[in-house]
Coordinates of C-alpha atoms in Angstrom, one line a residue:
M13 CA -96.3 -25.9 8.5
E14 CA -93.4 -24.5 10.5
Y15 CA -90.7 -27.1 11.4
I16 CA -89.9 -27.3 15.1
V17 CA -86.8 -29.1 16.3
S18 CA -87.4 -32.2 18.5
A19 CA -85.7 -30.6 21.5
R20 CA -88.5 -27.9 21.5
K21 CA -91.3 -30.0 20.1
Y22 CA -91.0 -32.8 22.6
R23 CA -90.1 -30.6 25.6
P24 CA -91.9 -31.9 28.7
T25 CA -94.9 -29.9 29.8
S26 CA -95.7 -31.9 33.0
F27 CA -93.8 -33.7 35.7
D28 CA -94.8 -37.1 34.4
S29 CA -93.3 -36.4 30.9
V30 CA -89.9 -35.5 32.3
V31 CA -87.4 -38.3 31.5
G32 CA -84.8 -39.7 33.8
Q33 CA -85.4 -37.5 36.9
E34 CA -88.2 -39.4 38.6
S35 CA -87.0 -38.8 42.2
L36 CA -86.8 -35.1 41.8
T37 CA -90.1 -34.7 40.0
T38 CA -91.8 -36.8 42.7
T39 CA -90.4 -34.5 45.4
L40 CA -91.6 -31.4 43.5
K41 CA -95.1 -32.8 43.0
N42 CA -95.4 -33.7 46.7
A43 CA -94.4 -30.1 47.6
V44 CA -97.2 -28.7 45.3
K45 CA -99.7 -31.2 46.6
E46 CA -99.0 -30.5 50.3
K47 CA -98.5 -26.8 49.7
R48 CA -95.1 -26.9 51.4
L49 CA -93.2 -24.5 49.2
A50 CA -89.7 -23.1 49.9
H51 CA -88.9 -19.5 48.9
A52 CA -85.8 -20.5 46.9
Y53 CA -84.7 -23.5 45.0
L54 CA -81.4 -24.4 43.4
F55 CA -81.4 -26.8 40.4
C56 CA -77.9 -28.1 39.6
G57 CA -76.7 -30.6 37.0
P58 CA -75.0 -31.0 33.6
R59 CA -76.5 -29.4 30.5
G60 CA -79.6 -30.7 28.8
V61 CA -81.0 -32.8 31.7
G62 CA -84.2 -30.8 32.4
K63 CA -83.3 -28.1 34.9
T64 CA -85.0 -25.2 33.2
T65 CA -87.8 -27.4 32.0
C66 CA -88.6 -28.6 35.5
A67 CA -88.4 -25.0 36.8
R68 CA -91.1 -24.0 34.3
I69 CA -93.3 -26.9 35.1
F70 CA -93.0 -26.2 38.8
A71 CA -93.8 -22.6 38.3
K72 CA -96.9 -23.5 36.3
A73 CA -98.0 -26.0 38.9
I74 CA -97.7 -23.7 42.0
N75 CA -99.9 -21.1 40.2
C76 CA -102.5 -23.5 38.9
E77 CA -106.0 -22.8 40.2
H78 CA -107.1 -26.4 40.2
P79 CA -104.0 -28.7 40.6
S80 CA -104.6 -32.5 40.4
D81 CA -104.4 -34.8 43.3
D82 CA -100.9 -35.8 42.5
G83 CA -99.6 -32.2 42.2
E84 CA -99.8 -31.7 38.4
A85 CA -101.1 -28.6 36.8
C86 CA -104.6 -28.9 35.3
G87 CA -103.8 -27.1 32.0
E88 CA -107.3 -25.7 31.9
C89 CA -107.4 -22.7 34.2
E90 CA -106.5 -19.1 33.1
S91 CA -103.0 -19.3 34.8
C92 CA -102.1 -22.5 32.9
K93 CA -103.4 -21.1 29.6
A94 CA -101.5 -17.9 30.0
F95 CA -98.4 -19.9 30.7
A96 CA -98.9 -22.1 27.7
E97 CA -99.4 -19.0 25.5
Q98 CA -96.3 -17.3 27.0
R99 CA -98.3 -14.3 28.3
S100 CA -98.1 -15.0 32.0
Y101 CA -97.1 -12.1 34.2
N102 CA -96.4 -14.3 37.1
I103 CA -93.3 -16.1 35.7
F104 CA -90.1 -14.2 34.9
E105 CA -87.0 -15.7 33.3
L106 CA -83.6 -14.1 33.5
D107 CA -80.5 -15.2 31.7
A108 CA -77.7 -14.4 34.2
A109 CA -75.1 -15.0 31.5
S110 CA -76.1 -11.8 29.7
N111 CA -77.8 -10.0 32.6
N112 CA -75.2 -10.3 35.4
S113 CA -74.7 -6.8 36.6
V114 CA -75.9 -5.1 39.8
E115 CA -78.4 -3.0 37.9
N116 CA -80.1 -6.1 36.4
I117 CA -80.5 -7.6 39.8
K118 CA -81.8 -4.4 41.3
S119 CA -84.4 -4.1 38.5
L120 CA -85.5 -7.7 39.2
M121 CA -85.7 -7.0 43.0
E122 CA -88.1 -4.1 42.3
Q123 CA -90.5 -6.4 40.5
T124 CA -90.7 -8.6 43.6
R125 CA -92.5 -5.9 45.5
I126 CA -95.6 -6.1 43.2
P127 CA -98.0 -8.9 44.1
P128 CA -99.4 -11.2 41.4
Q129 CA -102.7 -10.1 39.7
V130 CA -103.6 -13.7 38.7
G131 CA -102.4 -16.7 40.6
K132 CA -100.7 -17.1 44.0
Y133 CA -97.0 -16.6 43.4
K134 CA -94.6 -14.6 41.3
V135 CA -91.8 -17.1 40.2
F136 CA -88.4 -15.8 39.2
I137 CA -86.3 -18.3 37.2
I138 CA -82.7 -17.3 37.0
D139 CA -80.8 -19.5 34.5
E140 CA -77.0 -19.9 34.7
V141 CA -77.0 -18.1 38.0
H142 CA -73.2 -18.8 38.5
M143 CA -72.5 -16.1 35.9
L144 CA -73.7 -13.3 38.2
S145 CA -70.9 -11.0 39.4
S146 CA -69.9 -11.0 43.1
Q147 CA -71.5 -7.6 43.5
A148 CA -74.8 -8.8 41.9
F149 CA -74.8 -11.8 44.3
N150 CA -74.4 -9.5 47.2
A151 CA -77.3 -7.3 46.0
F152 CA -79.4 -10.4 45.6
L153 CA -78.5 -11.9 49.0
K154 CA -80.8 -9.8 51.2
T155 CA -83.9 -10.3 49.1
L156 CA -83.2 -14.0 48.8
E157 CA -82.9 -14.3 52.6
E158 CA -86.2 -12.6 53.3
P159 CA -88.4 -12.4 50.2
P160 CA -92.0 -11.4 50.1
S161 CA -94.5 -14.2 50.8
H162 CA -95.7 -14.2 47.2
V163 CA -92.2 -14.7 45.6
V164 CA -90.5 -18.0 44.7
F165 CA -86.9 -18.0 43.3
I166 CA -85.7 -20.9 41.2
L167 CA -82.0 -20.8 40.4
A168 CA -80.5 -23.1 37.7
T169 CA -76.8 -23.7 37.2
T170 CA -74.3 -26.1 35.6
E171 CA -71.5 -25.1 38.0
K172 CA -72.7 -25.1 41.6
H173 CA -69.1 -24.7 43.0
K174 CA -69.0 -21.1 41.5
I175 CA -72.0 -20.0 43.6
L176 CA -71.4 -18.2 46.9
P177 CA -72.0 -20.5 49.9
T178 CA -74.2 -17.8 51.4
I179 CA -76.5 -18.2 48.4
I180 CA -76.5 -22.0 48.5
S181 CA -77.3 -22.1 52.2
R182 CA -80.6 -20.2 51.6
C183 CA -81.9 -22.6 48.9
Q184 CA -83.3 -26.1 48.7
I185 CA -80.8 -27.9 46.4
Y186 CA -81.9 -30.4 43.7
D187 CA -79.1 -32.3 41.9
F188 CA -80.1 -33.5 38.5
E189 CA -78.5 -36.7 37.2
R190 CA -76.9 -37.3 33.8
M191 CA -79.0 -39.3 31.4
T192 CA -78.0 -42.9 31.0
V193 CA -77.7 -44.4 27.5
P194 CA -80.7 -46.8 28.0
V195 CA -82.9 -43.9 29.1
I196 CA -81.9 -41.7 26.1
V197 CA -82.4 -44.7 23.7
D198 CA -85.9 -45.3 25.0
H199 CA -86.9 -41.7 24.7
L200 CA -85.4 -41.5 21.1
K201 CA -87.5 -44.6 20.2
N202 CA -90.7 -42.8 21.3
V203 CA -89.8 -39.7 19.3
A204 CA -89.0 -41.9 16.3
H205 CA -92.3 -43.6 16.5
Q206 CA -94.2 -40.3 16.7
E207 CA -92.2 -38.9 13.8
G208 CA -92.6 -42.0 11.7
I209 CA -88.8 -42.6 11.4
S210 CA -87.4 -46.1 11.2
Y211 CA -84.2 -46.8 13.1
E212 CA -81.7 -49.4 14.3
E213 CA -81.2 -49.7 18.0
E214 CA -77.4 -49.7 17.6
A215 CA -77.7 -46.4 15.8
L216 CA -79.7 -44.8 18.6
A217 CA -77.1 -46.1 21.1
V218 CA -74.3 -44.3 19.2
I219 CA -76.4 -41.1 19.3
A220 CA -76.9 -41.6 23.0
E221 CA -73.2 -42.1 23.7
K222 CA -72.3 -39.0 21.6
A223 CA -74.8 -36.9 23.6
D224 CA -72.7 -37.6 26.8
G225 CA -75.7 -37.6 29.2
G226 CA -77.6 -34.7 27.8
M227 CA -81.2 -35.3 26.4
R228 CA -81.2 -32.0 24.6
D229 CA -78.0 -32.9 22.8
A230 CA -79.4 -36.4 22.0
L231 CA -82.5 -34.9 20.3
S232 CA -80.4 -32.4 18.3
I233 CA -78.2 -35.2 17.1
F234 CA -81.3 -37.3 16.3
D235 CA -82.6 -34.5 14.1
Q236 CA -79.3 -34.2 12.3
T237 CA -79.0 -37.9 11.6
A238 CA -82.7 -38.2 10.6
S239 CA -82.0 -35.5 7.9
F240 CA -78.9 -37.2 6.7
S241 CA -80.5 -40.7 6.5
Q242 CA -83.8 -39.3 5.1
G243 CA -85.9 -40.9 7.8
D244 CA -84.1 -44.3 7.9
I245 CA -81.6 -44.1 10.8
T246 CA -79.0 -47.0 10.4
Y247 CA -75.8 -47.6 12.2
K248 CA -73.6 -47.1 9.2
K249 CA -75.3 -43.8 8.3
V250 CA -75.0 -42.5 11.9
I251 CA -71.2 -43.2 12.2
E252 CA -70.7 -41.7 8.8
D253 CA -72.7 -38.5 9.6
L254 CA -71.2 -38.1 13.1
N255 CA -67.7 -39.1 12.0
V256 CA -67.5 -41.7 14.7
L257 CA -65.1 -44.6 14.4
D258 CA -66.8 -48.0 14.0
S259 CA -66.6 -50.0 17.2
E260 CA -65.8 -53.1 15.1
N261 CA -62.3 -51.6 14.7
Y262 CA -61.7 -51.8 18.5
F263 CA -62.9 -55.4 18.6
N264 CA -60.6 -56.3 15.8
I265 CA -57.6 -54.6 17.4
I266 CA -58.0 -56.5 20.6
D267 CA -58.5 -59.8 18.8
L268 CA -55.4 -59.2 16.8
A269 CA -53.4 -58.2 19.9
L270 CA -54.4 -61.4 21.6
E271 CA -52.8 -63.3 18.7
N272 CA -49.7 -61.0 18.6
R273 CA -50.4 -60.0 15.0
V274 CA -48.6 -56.7 14.9
S275 CA -48.5 -56.3 11.1
E276 CA -52.2 -56.5 10.7
I277 CA -52.7 -54.0 13.5
M278 CA -50.4 -51.6 11.8
V279 CA -52.3 -52.0 8.5
L280 CA -55.6 -51.4 10.3
L281 CA -54.2 -48.3 12.0
N282 CA -53.1 -46.9 8.6
N283 CA -56.5 -47.5 7.1
I284 CA -58.2 -45.6 10.1
I285 CA -55.8 -42.6 9.7
N286 CA -56.3 -42.5 5.9
K287 CA -60.1 -42.2 6.5
G288 CA -59.4 -38.9 8.4
F289 CA -59.6 -40.1 12.0
D290 CA -57.2 -38.8 14.5
A291 CA -54.8 -41.3 16.1
G292 CA -55.4 -39.8 19.5
L293 CA -59.1 -40.4 19.2
L294 CA -58.4 -44.0 18.3
V295 CA -56.4 -44.4 21.6
E296 CA -59.2 -42.8 23.6
G297 CA -61.8 -45.0 22.1
L298 CA -59.7 -48.1 22.5
E299 CA -59.2 -47.1 26.2
R300 CA -63.0 -47.0 26.7
H301 CA -63.4 -50.3 24.8
V302 CA -60.9 -52.1 27.0
R303 CA -62.5 -50.7 30.1
N304 CA -65.9 -52.0 28.8
V305 CA -64.4 -55.4 28.1
L306 CA -63.0 -55.4 31.7
M307 CA -66.4 -54.5 33.1
A308 CA -68.0 -57.4 31.0
K309 CA -65.7 -59.9 32.8
D310 CA -67.9 -59.9 35.9
K311 CA -71.7 -60.1 36.0
L312 CA -71.7 -57.5 38.8
T313 CA -70.1 -54.9 36.6
I314 CA -72.0 -55.6 33.4
P315 CA -74.7 -52.9 34.3
L316 CA -71.8 -50.3 34.2
L317 CA -71.7 -50.8 30.4
E318 CA -73.6 -47.8 29.0
T319 CA -74.5 -49.3 25.6
S320 CA -77.2 -51.3 23.9
A321 CA -77.9 -54.9 24.7
S322 CA -76.5 -56.2 21.4
V323 CA -73.2 -54.4 21.9
A324 CA -73.0 -55.5 25.5
A325 CA -73.3 -59.1 24.3
K326 CA -70.3 -58.5 22.0
Y327 CA -68.3 -57.2 25.0
E328 CA -69.2 -60.3 27.0
E329 CA -68.1 -62.5 24.2
Q330 CA -64.7 -60.8 23.8
A331 CA -64.3 -60.7 27.6
R332 CA -64.3 -64.5 27.7
K333 CA -61.3 -64.5 25.5
C334 CA -59.2 -61.8 27.2
P335 CA -57.2 -62.6 30.4
V336 CA -57.6 -60.1 33.2
G337 CA -53.9 -59.4 33.3
F338 CA -53.9 -58.5 29.6
L339 CA -56.7 -56.0 30.1
Y340 CA -54.9 -54.4 33.1
K341 CA -51.6 -54.0 31.2
A342 CA -53.3 -52.7 28.1
L343 CA -55.1 -50.0 30.1
R344 CA -51.9 -48.9 31.7
I345 CA -50.1 -48.7 28.3
M346 CA -52.9 -46.8 26.6
N347 CA -53.3 -44.4 29.5
R348 CA -49.6 -43.6 29.3
C349 CA -50.0 -42.9 25.6
D350 CA -53.1 -40.7 26.2
V351 CA -51.1 -38.7 28.8
N352 CA -48.1 -38.2 26.5
Y353 CA -50.0 -37.7 23.2
K354 CA -50.2 -33.9 23.3
Q355 CA -46.5 -33.5 24.1
S356 CA -45.3 -36.0 21.5
G357 CA -43.5 -34.6 18.5
N358 CA -44.3 -37.7 16.4
K359 CA -47.9 -38.7 17.4
R360 CA -48.4 -41.4 14.9
L361 CA -45.2 -43.2 16.0
L362 CA -46.3 -43.0 19.6
V363 CA -49.6 -44.6 18.8
E364 CA -47.9 -47.3 16.7
I365 CA -45.5 -48.1 19.6
T366 CA -48.4 -48.3 22.0
L367 CA -50.3 -50.7 19.8
I368 CA -47.2 -52.9 19.4
E369 CA -46.7 -53.0 23.2
V370 CA -50.3 -54.0 23.6
A371 CA -49.9 -56.8 21.0
Q372 CA -46.8 -58.1 22.8
I373 CA -48.4 -58.4 26.2
T374 CA -49.3 -62.1 25.7
Q375 CA -46.2 -62.9 23.6
D376 CA -43.6 -65.2 25.0
D377 CA -40.1 -63.8 25.5
D378 CA -38.5 -65.8 22.7
A379 CA -41.6 -65.9 20.4
P380 CA -41.3 -63.6 17.3
A381 CA -44.1 -61.2 16.7
A382 CA -46.2 -62.3 13.7
G383 CA -44.7 -60.8 10.6
H384 CA -41.7 -59.3 12.3
R385 CA -38.1 -60.5 12.7
P386 CA -35.9 -60.9 14.7
A387 CA -37.4 -62.5 17.8
R388 CA -37.2 -60.7 21.1
L389 CA -33.8 -61.3 22.7
K390 CA -34.6 -60.5 26.3
S391 CA -34.2 -64.0 27.6
L392 CA -31.2 -64.7 25.5
F393 CA -29.2 -61.8 26.9
K394 CA -30.4 -62.8 30.4
R395 CA -28.9 -66.2 30.0
L396 CA -25.7 -64.8 28.5
T397 CA -25.2 -62.4 31.5
D398 CA -26.1 -65.1 34.0
N399 CA -23.6 -67.5 32.4
D400 CA -20.9 -64.8 32.2
R401 CA -21.6 -63.9 35.9
S402 CA -21.2 -67.5 37.1
K403 CA -18.0 -68.1 35.1
P404 CA -15.5 -66.5 37.6
A405 CA -16.7 -68.9 40.2
A406 CA -14.8 -71.7 38.6
Q407 CA -11.4 -71.4 40.3
V408 CA -8.2 -72.9 39.0
A409 CA -7.5 -76.0 41.1
G410 CA -4.8 -75.6 43.8
T411 CA -4.2 -71.9 43.1
G412 CA -7.4 -70.2 44.2
K413 CA -7.2 -67.8 41.1
T414 CA -9.7 -67.2 38.5
A415 CA -9.0 -69.0 35.2
P416 CA -7.6 -66.6 32.7
H417 CA -9.8 -65.4 29.8
R418 CA -8.7 -66.3 26.3
H419 CA -9.4 -63.2 24.1
S420 CA -8.0 -65.0 21.1
E421 CA -10.8 -67.6 21.2
P422 CA -13.1 -67.0 18.2
V423 CA -16.8 -66.5 18.9
G424 CA -17.8 -68.9 16.1
A425 CA -15.7 -71.8 17.4
G426 CA -18.8 -73.3 18.9
S427 CA -18.8 -76.7 20.6
L428 CA -15.3 -77.5 19.2
A429 CA -13.7 -74.8 21.3
H430 CA -15.8 -75.8 24.3
N431 CA -14.8 -79.5 24.0
H432 CA -11.2 -78.7 23.7
T433 CA -11.3 -76.5 26.8
T434 CA -13.2 -79.1 28.8
S435 CA -10.8 -81.9 28.0
D436 CA -7.8 -79.7 28.8
N437 CA -9.3 -78.8 32.2
A438 CA -10.1 -82.4 32.9
S439 CA -6.6 -83.5 32.3
R440 CA -5.2 -80.8 34.6
H441 CA -7.7 -81.0 37.4
G442 CA -8.3 -84.7 37.6
S443 CA -11.2 -85.6 39.9
N444 CA -12.5 -82.1 40.0
A445 CA -13.4 -82.4 36.4
E446 CA -14.9 -85.8 36.8
T447 CA -17.3 -84.7 39.6
A448 CA -18.5 -81.6 37.8
P449 CA -21.9 -82.1 36.2
T450 CA -22.1 -82.2 32.5
P451 CA -24.1 -79.2 31.2
P452 CA -26.9 -79.8 28.7
P453 CA -26.2 -79.1 25.0
S454 CA -27.9 -75.8 24.9
Q455 CA -26.1 -74.6 28.0
A456 CA -22.8 -75.9 26.6
R457 CA -23.3 -73.8 23.5
L458 CA -24.1 -70.7 25.6
S459 CA -21.0 -71.3 27.8
S460 CA -18.8 -71.2 24.8
L461 CA -20.3 -67.9 23.7
S462 CA -18.7 -65.8 26.5
I463 CA -20.1 -62.3 26.6
K464 CA -16.6 -60.9 27.3
S465 CA -15.6 -62.0 23.8
L466 CA -18.2 -59.6 22.3
G467 CA -16.0 -56.5 22.9
M468 CA -17.5 -54.0 25.4
S469 CA -19.5 -56.3 27.7
F470 CA -22.3 -55.4 30.1
G471 CA -19.8 -55.9 32.9
N472 CA -17.4 -53.4 31.3
L473 CA -20.2 -50.9 30.9
M474 CA -21.2 -51.3 34.5
E475 CA -17.5 -50.8 35.6
S476 CA -17.1 -47.8 33.4
E477 CA -20.4 -46.4 34.8
K478 CA -18.9 -46.8 38.3
R479 CA -15.8 -44.9 37.3
K480 CA -17.8 -41.9 36.3
P481 CA -18.0 -38.9 38.7
T482 CA -21.1 -38.8 40.7
F483 CA -22.4 -35.7 39.0
Y484 CA -22.5 -37.6 35.7
K485 CA -24.8 -40.4 36.9
E486 CA -28.4 -39.8 36.0
P487 CA -30.4 -39.5 39.2
E488 CA -34.0 -40.4 39.7
I489 CA -36.6 -37.8 40.5
E490 CA -37.6 -38.5 44.1
N491 CA -40.6 -36.2 44.2
K492 CA -42.5 -37.3 41.1
D493 CA -45.9 -36.7 42.9
E494 CA -45.2 -33.0 43.7
D495 CA -46.8 -30.5 41.3
N496 CA -46.3 -27.1 42.8
A497 CA -46.4 -23.9 40.7
F498 CA -43.3 -21.8 40.6
S499 CA -42.4 -18.4 39.0
Q500 CA -39.5 -17.1 37.1
E501 CA -38.2 -15.5 40.3
D502 CA -38.4 -18.8 42.1
L503 CA -36.4 -20.4 39.3
A504 CA -33.7 -17.8 39.3
L505 CA -33.4 -18.1 43.1
Q506 CA -33.0 -21.8 43.0
W507 CA -30.6 -21.6 40.0
R508 CA -28.2 -19.4 41.9
A509 CA -28.5 -21.6 45.0
M510 CA -27.6 -24.6 42.9
C511 CA -24.6 -22.9 41.4
N512 CA -23.3 -22.0 44.9
R513 CA -23.7 -25.6 46.1
M514 CA -21.7 -27.1 43.2
P515 CA -18.4 -28.9 44.3
P516 CA -15.0 -27.2 44.1
T517 CA -14.0 -29.4 41.2
M518 CA -16.8 -27.8 39.1
Q519 CA -16.2 -24.2 40.2
H520 CA -15.3 -23.0 36.7
M521 CA -18.7 -24.4 35.4
A522 CA -20.5 -23.0 38.4
V523 CA -19.3 -19.5 37.6
R524 CA -20.3 -19.8 34.0
L525 CA -23.7 -21.2 34.8
K526 CA -24.3 -18.4 37.4
N527 CA -23.9 -15.9 34.5
L528 CA -26.7 -17.6 32.6
T529 CA -30.5 -17.2 33.2
P530 CA -32.8 -20.2 32.6
V531 CA -36.4 -19.4 31.5
I532 CA -39.7 -21.1 31.8
T533 CA -40.9 -21.8 28.2
T534 CA -44.1 -23.8 28.7
F535 CA -44.7 -24.6 32.4
P536 CA -43.0 -26.6 33.8
A537 CA -40.5 -26.8 30.9
I538 CA -37.2 -24.9 31.6
E539 CA -34.8 -23.9 28.9
L540 CA -31.2 -22.7 29.1
L541 CA -29.3 -21.0 26.2
V542 CA -25.5 -21.3 25.9
E543 CA -23.2 -19.5 23.5
S544 CA -20.8 -22.3 22.4
N545 CA -20.9 -25.9 21.4
I546 CA -18.1 -26.9 23.8
F547 CA -20.0 -25.5 26.8
L548 CA -23.2 -27.0 25.5
S549 CA -21.7 -30.5 25.6
E550 CA -20.5 -29.9 29.1
V551 CA -23.9 -28.8 30.4
Q552 CA -25.6 -31.6 28.6
G553 CA -23.4 -34.0 30.6
I554 CA -24.9 -32.8 33.9
A555 CA -28.4 -31.9 32.6
P556 CA -30.1 -34.8 34.4
R557 CA -28.5 -33.8 37.7
I558 CA -29.6 -30.2 37.1
R559 CA -33.2 -31.3 36.4
A560 CA -33.3 -33.5 39.6
T561 CA -32.0 -30.6 41.7
L562 CA -34.5 -28.1 40.3
A563 CA -37.3 -30.6 40.7
K564 CA -36.5 -31.2 44.3
H565 CA -36.1 -27.5 45.3
L566 CA -38.9 -26.2 43.2
H567 CA -41.2 -29.0 44.6
N568 CA -42.3 -30.0 41.1
G569 CA -41.5 -33.5 39.9
R570 CA -42.7 -32.8 36.3
V571 CA -40.0 -30.3 35.6
S572 CA -38.1 -30.8 32.3
F573 CA -34.7 -29.2 31.6
K574 CA -33.5 -28.5 28.1
V575 CA -30.2 -26.8 27.1
R576 CA -29.6 -25.6 23.5
L577 CA -27.2 -23.4 21.5
A578 CA -28.5 -19.8 21.3
R579 CA -29.2 -18.4 17.8
Q580 CA -27.5 -15.2 16.7
Q581 CA -30.6 -13.0 17.3
E582 CA -30.9 -14.4 20.8
L583 CA -27.4 -13.3 21.9
K584 CA -27.4 -10.1 23.9
P585 CA -24.3 -8.2 24.9
R586 CA -23.5 -8.6 28.6
K587 CA -23.6 -5.4 30.6
S588 CA -20.7 -4.4 32.8
K589 CA -21.2 -3.4 36.5
R590 CA -20.7 0.2 35.5
E591 CA -23.4 0.0 32.8
I592 CA -25.8 -1.7 35.3
L593 CA -25.3 1.0 37.9
D594 CA -25.7 3.8 35.3
H595 CA -29.0 2.2 34.2
L596 CA -30.3 2.0 37.8
R597 CA -29.4 5.6 38.5
N598 CA -31.0 6.8 35.3
T599 CA -34.3 4.9 35.8
N600 CA -34.6 5.3 39.6
P601 CA -34.2 8.8 41.1
A602 CA -34.1 7.4 44.6
I603 CA -31.0 5.3 43.8
K604 CA -29.4 8.3 42.1
K605 CA -30.0 10.5 45.1
F606 CA -28.7 7.8 47.5
C607 CA -25.5 7.3 45.4
D608 CA -24.9 11.1 45.2
A609 CA -25.4 11.6 48.9
M610 CA -23.1 8.7 49.9
R611 CA -20.6 9.5 47.1
M612 CA -20.8 6.0 45.9
D613 CA -19.2 4.9 42.6
I614 CA -17.6 1.9 40.9
R615 CA -13.9 2.2 40.3

């Protein structure tokens, strides 16, 4: 017996057997029952949701000689038998993907003139109609507007936005919905029962999620996994066959992140990569997982979980352990990783940093990450800088001057140095020292550790930053939201304008930059080649300012600017003005004629 794949074997043959499109099929049945038929229909929706199938059922129903009371075809009359045996002359199917020319449409239009021999209507089903050329659409337009009374057009497409508005306005539009996971799982259960295949519900849920809303895809994957598992579809066999990462990994990562166990997360990531899974797919899956956990936090959003009941229960259990703030921050961190993944040079390191950041969301500032030393020092440095900032406020009594700083005081002197300084000040300042509050021991130890004694302090760095010229300060991109396209000509124009605006103190650099031409490598990345290491270091010093200027005037906040040393084969000899003029005269007769007539030359 010939084997038939499930997508064909279980293809619906009546409106009642169509899955997941109840509202549309009810409308079509009522149209057949009340004999209120339009001359043109447009069926839109994603792949594998029943557009062509419903078109065929509808075509059979409107030609049925004895339709039922609810609008279904009888299946007994000559028209229905001819349709079932694929010998009907009243139903024509055209694949517009391979027949998209004007000649194909004209040939189709000629067939509309001949009335049906059996039945009432000639039905023309045009699949993937958005693939027709604009000339074919125009040739089709007149017939579609005023077709013969015995003709019905059914157009099917996955991309409605590509169809001309003049075509859409002449059709009744039916938007087919994506299949939900529960609907697909229920249908797969029925198919499994009829085929005598045992299954686990979680396994069918994985198949439904992999199908991404398409019933045809779900049935194809079902056949594949049934062959792999030899009629016993289990969760482990499905994820092995489809190369899907086990969802338990996502649950484990979030549980470990809540406990700040970074080392174990790194080991788990390494095991996942060693099994052949891409780190980027892990981040995408973890994003979806955290989103589902967030949806499981509220009973109102639990129906948004497109998964089986058992897996939904796991999400609810983990949602009770996860704070909402943790989930929000984790989503932001992973979304940033997802955006930067393709551009990253070290993708694994990017994913590792992302998972470490997620694991540190609930970690206290001074608490060390599990298995990692040293502890985070953010709060320590904050107290050091606060202490150092408050120190100049203590004025020397009677003089109004700041107490001098002793650079010779050793950092490790500890409380001894502090006690000596305190008693010394008390003897000099009398009552002022007595009324000053005694700092707690921890604060006393910090006060002895002056940050100015650590060499270059944060204050020194800030002062040195202030002393830098303005063009060395890294500016912020003010138009990050702008994303306008620009050409090489636009870039060259704004580059010359930028060089002309540079201050007089940078005139020498402006002249040299004007002689160079930046290029767009991969939009919107800009690259500049220089000939010497000295000039390379000079340009790199103002590269952030150049990037900000170009981003502003090119109206694109995603612009990146890179300057590098040109390789030997990239260096081209610079032409003189005489050589440029000679080239123009030789390549353009009009310029040569003009120069000869005006007796123009370069001396």
